[in-house]
CSV table of C-alpha atoms and ligand atoms in Angstrom, one decimal:
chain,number,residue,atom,x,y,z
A,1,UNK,CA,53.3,44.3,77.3
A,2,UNK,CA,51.1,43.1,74.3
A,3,UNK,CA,48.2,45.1,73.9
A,4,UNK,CA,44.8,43.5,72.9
A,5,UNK,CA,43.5,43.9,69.2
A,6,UNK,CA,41.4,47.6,69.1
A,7,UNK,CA,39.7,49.2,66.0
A,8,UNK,CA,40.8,52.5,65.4
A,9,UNK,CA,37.9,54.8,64.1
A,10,UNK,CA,38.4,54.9,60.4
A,11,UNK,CA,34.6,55.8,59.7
A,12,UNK,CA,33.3,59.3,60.7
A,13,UNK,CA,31.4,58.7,63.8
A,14,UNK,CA,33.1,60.0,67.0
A,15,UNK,CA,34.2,57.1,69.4
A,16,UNK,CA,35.3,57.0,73.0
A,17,UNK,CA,38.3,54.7,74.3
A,18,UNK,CA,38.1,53.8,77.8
A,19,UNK,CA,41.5,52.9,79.0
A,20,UNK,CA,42.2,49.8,81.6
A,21,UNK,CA,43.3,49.4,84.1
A,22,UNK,CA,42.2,52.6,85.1
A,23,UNK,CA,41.2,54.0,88.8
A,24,UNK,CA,41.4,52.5,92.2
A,25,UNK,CA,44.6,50.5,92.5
A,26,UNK,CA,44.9,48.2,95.5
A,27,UNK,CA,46.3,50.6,97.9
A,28,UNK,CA,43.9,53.2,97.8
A,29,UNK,CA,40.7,50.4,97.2
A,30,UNK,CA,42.7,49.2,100.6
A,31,UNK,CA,42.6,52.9,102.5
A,32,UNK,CA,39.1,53.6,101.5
A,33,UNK,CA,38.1,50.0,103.3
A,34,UNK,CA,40.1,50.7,106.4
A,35,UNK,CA,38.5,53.9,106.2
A,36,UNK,CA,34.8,52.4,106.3
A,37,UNK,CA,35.8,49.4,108.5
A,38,UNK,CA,36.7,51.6,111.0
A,39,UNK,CA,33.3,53.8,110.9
A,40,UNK,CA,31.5,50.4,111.4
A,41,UNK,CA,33.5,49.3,114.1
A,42,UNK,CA,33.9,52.0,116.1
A,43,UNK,CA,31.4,54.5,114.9
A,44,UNK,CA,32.2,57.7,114.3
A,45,UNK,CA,34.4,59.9,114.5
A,46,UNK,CA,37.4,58.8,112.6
A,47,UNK,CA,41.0,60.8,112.9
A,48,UNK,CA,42.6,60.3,109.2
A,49,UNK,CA,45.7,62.2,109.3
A,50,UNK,CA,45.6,63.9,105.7
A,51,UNK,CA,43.9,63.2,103.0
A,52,UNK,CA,43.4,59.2,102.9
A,53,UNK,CA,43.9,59.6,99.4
A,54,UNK,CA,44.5,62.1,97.0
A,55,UNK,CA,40.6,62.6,95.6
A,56,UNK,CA,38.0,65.2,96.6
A,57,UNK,CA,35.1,63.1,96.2
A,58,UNK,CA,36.7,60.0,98.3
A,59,UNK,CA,37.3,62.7,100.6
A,60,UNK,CA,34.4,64.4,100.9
A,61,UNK,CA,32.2,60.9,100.6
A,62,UNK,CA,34.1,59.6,104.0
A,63,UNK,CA,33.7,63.5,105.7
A,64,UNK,CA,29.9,62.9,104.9
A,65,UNK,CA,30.2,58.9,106.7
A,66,UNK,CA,31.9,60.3,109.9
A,67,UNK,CA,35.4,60.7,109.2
A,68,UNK,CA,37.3,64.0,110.3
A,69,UNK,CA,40.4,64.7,108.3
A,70,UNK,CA,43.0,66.7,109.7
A,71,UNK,CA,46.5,67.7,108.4
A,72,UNK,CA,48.3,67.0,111.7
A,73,UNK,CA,47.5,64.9,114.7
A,74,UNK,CA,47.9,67.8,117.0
A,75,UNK,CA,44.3,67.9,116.0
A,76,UNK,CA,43.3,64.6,117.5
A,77,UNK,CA,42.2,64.6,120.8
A,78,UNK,CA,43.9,62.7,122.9
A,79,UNK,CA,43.6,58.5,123.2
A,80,UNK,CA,41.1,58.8,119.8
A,81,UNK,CA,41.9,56.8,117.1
A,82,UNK,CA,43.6,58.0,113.9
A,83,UNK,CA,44.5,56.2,110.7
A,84,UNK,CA,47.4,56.9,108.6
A,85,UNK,CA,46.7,57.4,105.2
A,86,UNK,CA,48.0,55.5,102.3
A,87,UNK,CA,50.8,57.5,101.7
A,88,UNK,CA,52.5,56.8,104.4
A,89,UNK,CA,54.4,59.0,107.6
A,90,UNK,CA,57.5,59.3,108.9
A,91,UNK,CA,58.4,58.1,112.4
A,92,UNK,CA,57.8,60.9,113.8
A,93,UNK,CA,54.6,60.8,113.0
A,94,UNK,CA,54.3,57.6,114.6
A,95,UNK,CA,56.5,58.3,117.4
A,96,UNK,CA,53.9,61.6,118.0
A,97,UNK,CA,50.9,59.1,117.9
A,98,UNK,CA,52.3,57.0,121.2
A,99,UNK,CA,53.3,60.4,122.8
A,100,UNK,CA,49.2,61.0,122.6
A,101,UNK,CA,48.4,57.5,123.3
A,102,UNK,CA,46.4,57.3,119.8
A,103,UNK,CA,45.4,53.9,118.4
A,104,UNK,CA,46.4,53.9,115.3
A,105,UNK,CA,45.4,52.3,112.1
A,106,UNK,CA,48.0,52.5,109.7
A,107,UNK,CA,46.8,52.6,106.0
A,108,UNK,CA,50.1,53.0,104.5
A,109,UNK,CA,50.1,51.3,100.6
A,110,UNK,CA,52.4,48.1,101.2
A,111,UNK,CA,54.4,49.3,98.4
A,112,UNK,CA,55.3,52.7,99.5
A,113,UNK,CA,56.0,50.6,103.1
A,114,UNK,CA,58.4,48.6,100.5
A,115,UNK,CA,60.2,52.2,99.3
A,116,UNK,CA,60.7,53.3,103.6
A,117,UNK,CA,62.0,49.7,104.3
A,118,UNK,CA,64.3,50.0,101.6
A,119,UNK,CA,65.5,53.3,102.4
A,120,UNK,CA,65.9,51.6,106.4
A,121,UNK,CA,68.0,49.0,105.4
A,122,UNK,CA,70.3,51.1,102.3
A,123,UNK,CA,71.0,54.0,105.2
A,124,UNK,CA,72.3,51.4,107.7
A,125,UNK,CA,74.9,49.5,105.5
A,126,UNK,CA,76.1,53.5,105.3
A,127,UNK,CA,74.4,54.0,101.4
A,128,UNK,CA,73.4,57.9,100.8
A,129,UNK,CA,70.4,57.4,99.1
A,130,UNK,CA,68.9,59.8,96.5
A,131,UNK,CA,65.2,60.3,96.6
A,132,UNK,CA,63.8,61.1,93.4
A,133,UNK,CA,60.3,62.1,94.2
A,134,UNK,CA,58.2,65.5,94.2
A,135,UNK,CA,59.2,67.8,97.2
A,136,UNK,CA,55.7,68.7,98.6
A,137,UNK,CA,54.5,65.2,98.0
A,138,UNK,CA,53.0,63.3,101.3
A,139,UNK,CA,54.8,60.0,100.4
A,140,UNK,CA,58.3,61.8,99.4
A,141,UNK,CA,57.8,63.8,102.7
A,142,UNK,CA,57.3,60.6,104.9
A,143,UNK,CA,60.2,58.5,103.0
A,144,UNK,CA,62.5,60.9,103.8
A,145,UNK,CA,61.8,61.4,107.2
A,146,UNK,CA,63.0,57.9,107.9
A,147,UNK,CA,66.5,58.7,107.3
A,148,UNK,CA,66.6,62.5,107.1
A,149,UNK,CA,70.9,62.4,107.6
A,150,UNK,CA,71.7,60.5,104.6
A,151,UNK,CA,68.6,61.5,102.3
A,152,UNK,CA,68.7,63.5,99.7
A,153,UNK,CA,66.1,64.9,97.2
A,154,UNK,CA,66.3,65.0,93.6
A,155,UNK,CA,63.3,66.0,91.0
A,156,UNK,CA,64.9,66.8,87.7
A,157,UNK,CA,67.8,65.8,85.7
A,158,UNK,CA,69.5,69.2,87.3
A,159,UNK,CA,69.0,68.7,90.4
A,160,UNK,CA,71.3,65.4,89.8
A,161,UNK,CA,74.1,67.7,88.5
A,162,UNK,CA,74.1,70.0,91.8
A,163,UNK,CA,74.1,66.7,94.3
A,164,UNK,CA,77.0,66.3,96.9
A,165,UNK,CA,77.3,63.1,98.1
A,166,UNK,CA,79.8,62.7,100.9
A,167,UNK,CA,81.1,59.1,99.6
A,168,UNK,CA,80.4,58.9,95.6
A,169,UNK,CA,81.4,55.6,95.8
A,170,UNK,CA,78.4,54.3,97.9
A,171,UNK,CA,75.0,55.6,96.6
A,172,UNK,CA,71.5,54.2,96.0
A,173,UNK,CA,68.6,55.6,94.8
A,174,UNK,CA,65.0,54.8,95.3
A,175,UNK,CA,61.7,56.7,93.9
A,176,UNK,CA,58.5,57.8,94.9
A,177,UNK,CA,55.6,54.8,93.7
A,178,UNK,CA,54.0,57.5,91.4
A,179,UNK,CA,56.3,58.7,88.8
A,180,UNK,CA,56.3,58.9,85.6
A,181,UNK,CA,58.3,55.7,84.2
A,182,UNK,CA,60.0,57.9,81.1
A,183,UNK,CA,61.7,60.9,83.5
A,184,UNK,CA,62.3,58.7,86.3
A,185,UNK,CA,64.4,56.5,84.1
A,186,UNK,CA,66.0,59.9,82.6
A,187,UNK,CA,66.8,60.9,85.7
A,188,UNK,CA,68.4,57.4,86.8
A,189,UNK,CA,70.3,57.8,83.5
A,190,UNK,CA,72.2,61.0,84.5
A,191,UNK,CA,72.8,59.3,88.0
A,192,UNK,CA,74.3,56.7,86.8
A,193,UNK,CA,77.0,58.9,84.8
A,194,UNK,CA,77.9,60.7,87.8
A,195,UNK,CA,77.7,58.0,90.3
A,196,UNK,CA,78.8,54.7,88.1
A,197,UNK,CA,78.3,52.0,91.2
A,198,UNK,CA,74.8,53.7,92.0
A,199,UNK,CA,72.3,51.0,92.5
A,200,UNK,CA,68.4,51.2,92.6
A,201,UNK,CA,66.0,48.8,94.4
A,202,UNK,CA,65.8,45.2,93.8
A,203,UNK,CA,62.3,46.0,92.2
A,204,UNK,CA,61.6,49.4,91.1
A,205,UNK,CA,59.7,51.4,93.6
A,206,UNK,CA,57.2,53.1,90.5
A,207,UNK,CA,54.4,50.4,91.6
A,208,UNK,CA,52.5,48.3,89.2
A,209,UNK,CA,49.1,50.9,89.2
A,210,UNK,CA,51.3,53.6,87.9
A,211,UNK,CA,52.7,51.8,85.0
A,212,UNK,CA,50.0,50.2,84.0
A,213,UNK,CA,48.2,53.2,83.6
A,214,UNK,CA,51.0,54.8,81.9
A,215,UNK,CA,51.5,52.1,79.1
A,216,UNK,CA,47.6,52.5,78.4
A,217,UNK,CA,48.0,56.2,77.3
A,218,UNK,CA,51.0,55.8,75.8
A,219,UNK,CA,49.1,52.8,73.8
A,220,UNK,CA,46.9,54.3,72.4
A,221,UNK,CA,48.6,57.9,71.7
A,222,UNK,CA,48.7,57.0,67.9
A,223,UNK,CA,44.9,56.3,67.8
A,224,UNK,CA,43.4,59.7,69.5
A,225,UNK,CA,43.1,63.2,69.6
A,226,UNK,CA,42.1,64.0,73.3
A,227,UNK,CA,43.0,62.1,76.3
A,228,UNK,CA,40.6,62.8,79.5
A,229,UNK,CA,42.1,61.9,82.8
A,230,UNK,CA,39.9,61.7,85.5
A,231,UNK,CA,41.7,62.6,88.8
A,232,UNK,CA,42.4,65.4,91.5
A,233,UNK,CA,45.4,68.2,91.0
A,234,UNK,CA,46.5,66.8,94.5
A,235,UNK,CA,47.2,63.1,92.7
A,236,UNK,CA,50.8,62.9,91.5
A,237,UNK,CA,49.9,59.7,89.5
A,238,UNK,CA,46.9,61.3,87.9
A,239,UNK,CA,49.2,64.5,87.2
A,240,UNK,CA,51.7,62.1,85.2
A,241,UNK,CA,49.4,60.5,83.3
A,242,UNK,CA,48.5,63.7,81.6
A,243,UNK,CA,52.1,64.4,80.9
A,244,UNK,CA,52.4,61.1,79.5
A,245,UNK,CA,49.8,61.8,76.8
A,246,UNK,CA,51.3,65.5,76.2
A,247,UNK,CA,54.6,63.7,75.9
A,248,UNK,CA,53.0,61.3,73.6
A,249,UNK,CA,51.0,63.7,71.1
A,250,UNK,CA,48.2,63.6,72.7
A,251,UNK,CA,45.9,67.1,74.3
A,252,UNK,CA,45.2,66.3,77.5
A,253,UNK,CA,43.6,67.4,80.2
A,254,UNK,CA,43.3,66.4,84.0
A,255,UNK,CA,39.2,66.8,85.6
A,256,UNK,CA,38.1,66.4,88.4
A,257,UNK,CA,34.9,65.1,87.4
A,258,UNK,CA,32.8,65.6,84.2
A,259,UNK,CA,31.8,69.2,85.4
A,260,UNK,CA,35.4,70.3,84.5
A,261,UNK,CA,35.3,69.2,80.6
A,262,UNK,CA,35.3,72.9,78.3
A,263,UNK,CA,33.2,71.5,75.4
A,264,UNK,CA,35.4,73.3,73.4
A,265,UNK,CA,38.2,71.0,74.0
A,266,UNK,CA,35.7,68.5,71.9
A,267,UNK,CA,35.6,70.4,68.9
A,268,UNK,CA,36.9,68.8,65.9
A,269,UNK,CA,37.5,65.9,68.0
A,270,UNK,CA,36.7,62.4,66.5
A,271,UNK,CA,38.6,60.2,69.0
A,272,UNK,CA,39.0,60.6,72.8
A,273,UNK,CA,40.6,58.4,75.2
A,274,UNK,CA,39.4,58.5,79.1
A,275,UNK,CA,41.6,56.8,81.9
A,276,UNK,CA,41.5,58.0,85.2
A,277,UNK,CA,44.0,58.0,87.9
A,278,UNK,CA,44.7,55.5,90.9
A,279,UNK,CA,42.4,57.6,93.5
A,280,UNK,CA,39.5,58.2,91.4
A,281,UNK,CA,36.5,56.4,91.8
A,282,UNK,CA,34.7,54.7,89.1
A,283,UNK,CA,31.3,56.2,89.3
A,284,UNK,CA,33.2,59.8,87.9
A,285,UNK,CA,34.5,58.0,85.0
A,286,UNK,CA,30.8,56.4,84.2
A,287,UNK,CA,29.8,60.4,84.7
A,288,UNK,CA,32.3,61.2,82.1
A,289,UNK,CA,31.2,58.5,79.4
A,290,UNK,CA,27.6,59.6,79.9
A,291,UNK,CA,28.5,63.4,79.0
A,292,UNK,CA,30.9,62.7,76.0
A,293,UNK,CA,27.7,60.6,74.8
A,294,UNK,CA,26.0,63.6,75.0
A,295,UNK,CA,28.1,65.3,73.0
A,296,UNK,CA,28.5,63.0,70.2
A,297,UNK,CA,30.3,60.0,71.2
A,298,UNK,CA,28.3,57.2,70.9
A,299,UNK,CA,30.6,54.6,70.1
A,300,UNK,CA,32.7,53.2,72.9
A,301,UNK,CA,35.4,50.4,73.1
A,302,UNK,CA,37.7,49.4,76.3
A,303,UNK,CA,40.9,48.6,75.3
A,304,UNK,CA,42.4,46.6,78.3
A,305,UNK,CA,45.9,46.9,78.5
A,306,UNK,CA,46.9,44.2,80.9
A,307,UNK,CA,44.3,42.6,83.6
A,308,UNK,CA,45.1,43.8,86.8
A,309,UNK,CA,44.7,41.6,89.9
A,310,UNK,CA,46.3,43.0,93.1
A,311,UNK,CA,44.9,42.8,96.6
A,312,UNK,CA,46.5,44.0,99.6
A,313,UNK,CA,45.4,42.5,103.0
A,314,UNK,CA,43.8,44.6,105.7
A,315,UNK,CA,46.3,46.2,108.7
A,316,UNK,CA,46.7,43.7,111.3
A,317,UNK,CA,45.7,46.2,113.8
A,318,UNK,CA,41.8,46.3,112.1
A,319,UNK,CA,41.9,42.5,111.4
A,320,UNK,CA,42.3,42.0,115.0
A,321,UNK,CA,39.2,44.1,115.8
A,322,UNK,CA,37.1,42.2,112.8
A,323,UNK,CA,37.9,38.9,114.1
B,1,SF4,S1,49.3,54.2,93.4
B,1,SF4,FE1,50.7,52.4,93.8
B,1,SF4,S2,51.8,52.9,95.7
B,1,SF4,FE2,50.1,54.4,95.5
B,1,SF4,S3,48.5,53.5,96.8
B,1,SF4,FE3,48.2,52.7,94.7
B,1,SF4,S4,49.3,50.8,94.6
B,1,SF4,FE4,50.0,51.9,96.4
């Protein structure tokens, strides 16, 4: 992807580069609606069935509107209604939900619905498909609960090494959306030299949000000294884009919010970049800015990578109520 023409600080002023895209993607600006929506509809309280997304202040934001999170729906009473969050469930999940006559809204990112259909359809023309994803990770947990028999998980270039497939012959392998791009395709790499006739997805599962915000840091690597990620330890894709800029050169560091910044990461620093992952909302970022003003940074340029324009649709099951 080109990038757009930037000035690299030559002079001796300290200067702020505010990566884009950056933030919400469409999935999660999608959750956080269905979220709301459903507080005006039905007042509260809400069920969400973990976190909707992976940010503390989303979180706690919705807590403060009406929502009750819960890590399992043995929680919800029965008949109340309980969204799914955007990271999907397995069908047990779902299959728990009728058992206790729920209604359910389900806020499950289109494109990790993409990775479970996938898997769906590769497991029933008799495929063992390899997972490579991050074991504790809500959306790894709920892909592989579609087909738990012929599933298995890989999360390093090891792990590959130690697989036993019963048919090496017939293997596919799909990813959790929020990888980074660089291992992933290592990983695929040594795959393919054990499994030659392995095959991936039509489209890669590692959605559009996650790469973009990858190829920013990696963009401007050359250019600064500090990279500043804005985003919750919980969020994988916020977790990878600090490994990107480690992998690229660059210190950096993942915040929460501007209260997490050590000023002495700042010292002898002329040039910071600040991006923030795909759950974390804008106003933290504008937070950030303010502070590294404070400290210095007065000069500021966005260097916009590639214009993002996704929009997912609402769930059929809230549209219905809207209209
Ligand atoms: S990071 Fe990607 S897969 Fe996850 S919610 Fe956003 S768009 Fe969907």
């Amino acid at each position: 992807m080109p990038l757009k023409p930037f000035a690299p600080n030559h002079g001796a002023d300290k200067k702020m580069f505010l990566l884009k895209p950056r933030g919400f993607c469409a999935g999660v600006v999608r959750a956080i609606d269905v979220v709301k929506i459903a507080l005006d509809l039905y007042g509260p309280p809400v069920y969400v069935r973990k976190e909707i997304v992976h940010n503390m202040h989303v979180v706690d934001e919705l807590r403060k509107a009406g929502a009750i999170f819960v890590e399992e729906l043995e929680e919800v009473p029965e008949g109340a209604r309980a969204i799914f969050s955007a990271h999907g469930v397995a069908p047990s999940v779902r299959k728990q939900a009728k058992e206790r006559r729920l209604e359910v809204i389900d806020a499950t990112c289109p494109l990790v619905t993409k990775v479970h259909l996938e898997a769906v359809r590769f497991a029933r023309d008799g495929f063992s498909i390899v997972l490579i994803g991050h074991k504790d990770h809500d959306e790894v947990i709920g892909t592989l609960g579609e087909v738990p028999q012929c599933s298995y998980l890989v999360e390093t270039v090891d792990d590959v090494d130690g697989l036993e497939l019963p048919d090496p012959s017939r293997v596919r392998y799909l990813t959790q959306t929020t990888l980074s791009l660089d291992e992933t395709r290592d990983i695929i790499g040594r795959l393919k030299e054990r499994f030659p006739l392995v095959q991936g997805p039509p489209a890669q599962d590692i959605c559009y949000a996650t790469e973009n915000r990858q190829m920013a840091v990696k963009a401007i690597s050359e250019v600064v000294d500090l990279l500043l990620v804005v985003g919750s330890q919980n969020s994988s894709n916020s977790k990878r884009l600090v490994e990107v800029g480690d992998n690229f050169g660059v210190r950096s560091f993942l915040v929460n919010d501007r209260g997490d910044v050590d000023p002495v990461w700042l010292e002898g620093v002329k040039n910071v970049a600040v991006t923030a992952g795909a759950s974390a909302p804008e106003h933290l970022v504008q937070e950030l800015i303010e502070f590294l003003r404070g400290h210095g940074y007065q000069q500021m340029e966005e260097i916009e990578l590639v214009d993002e324009d996704v929009r997912f649709s609402l769930p059929s099951e809230l549209m219905i109520s809207i209209r």
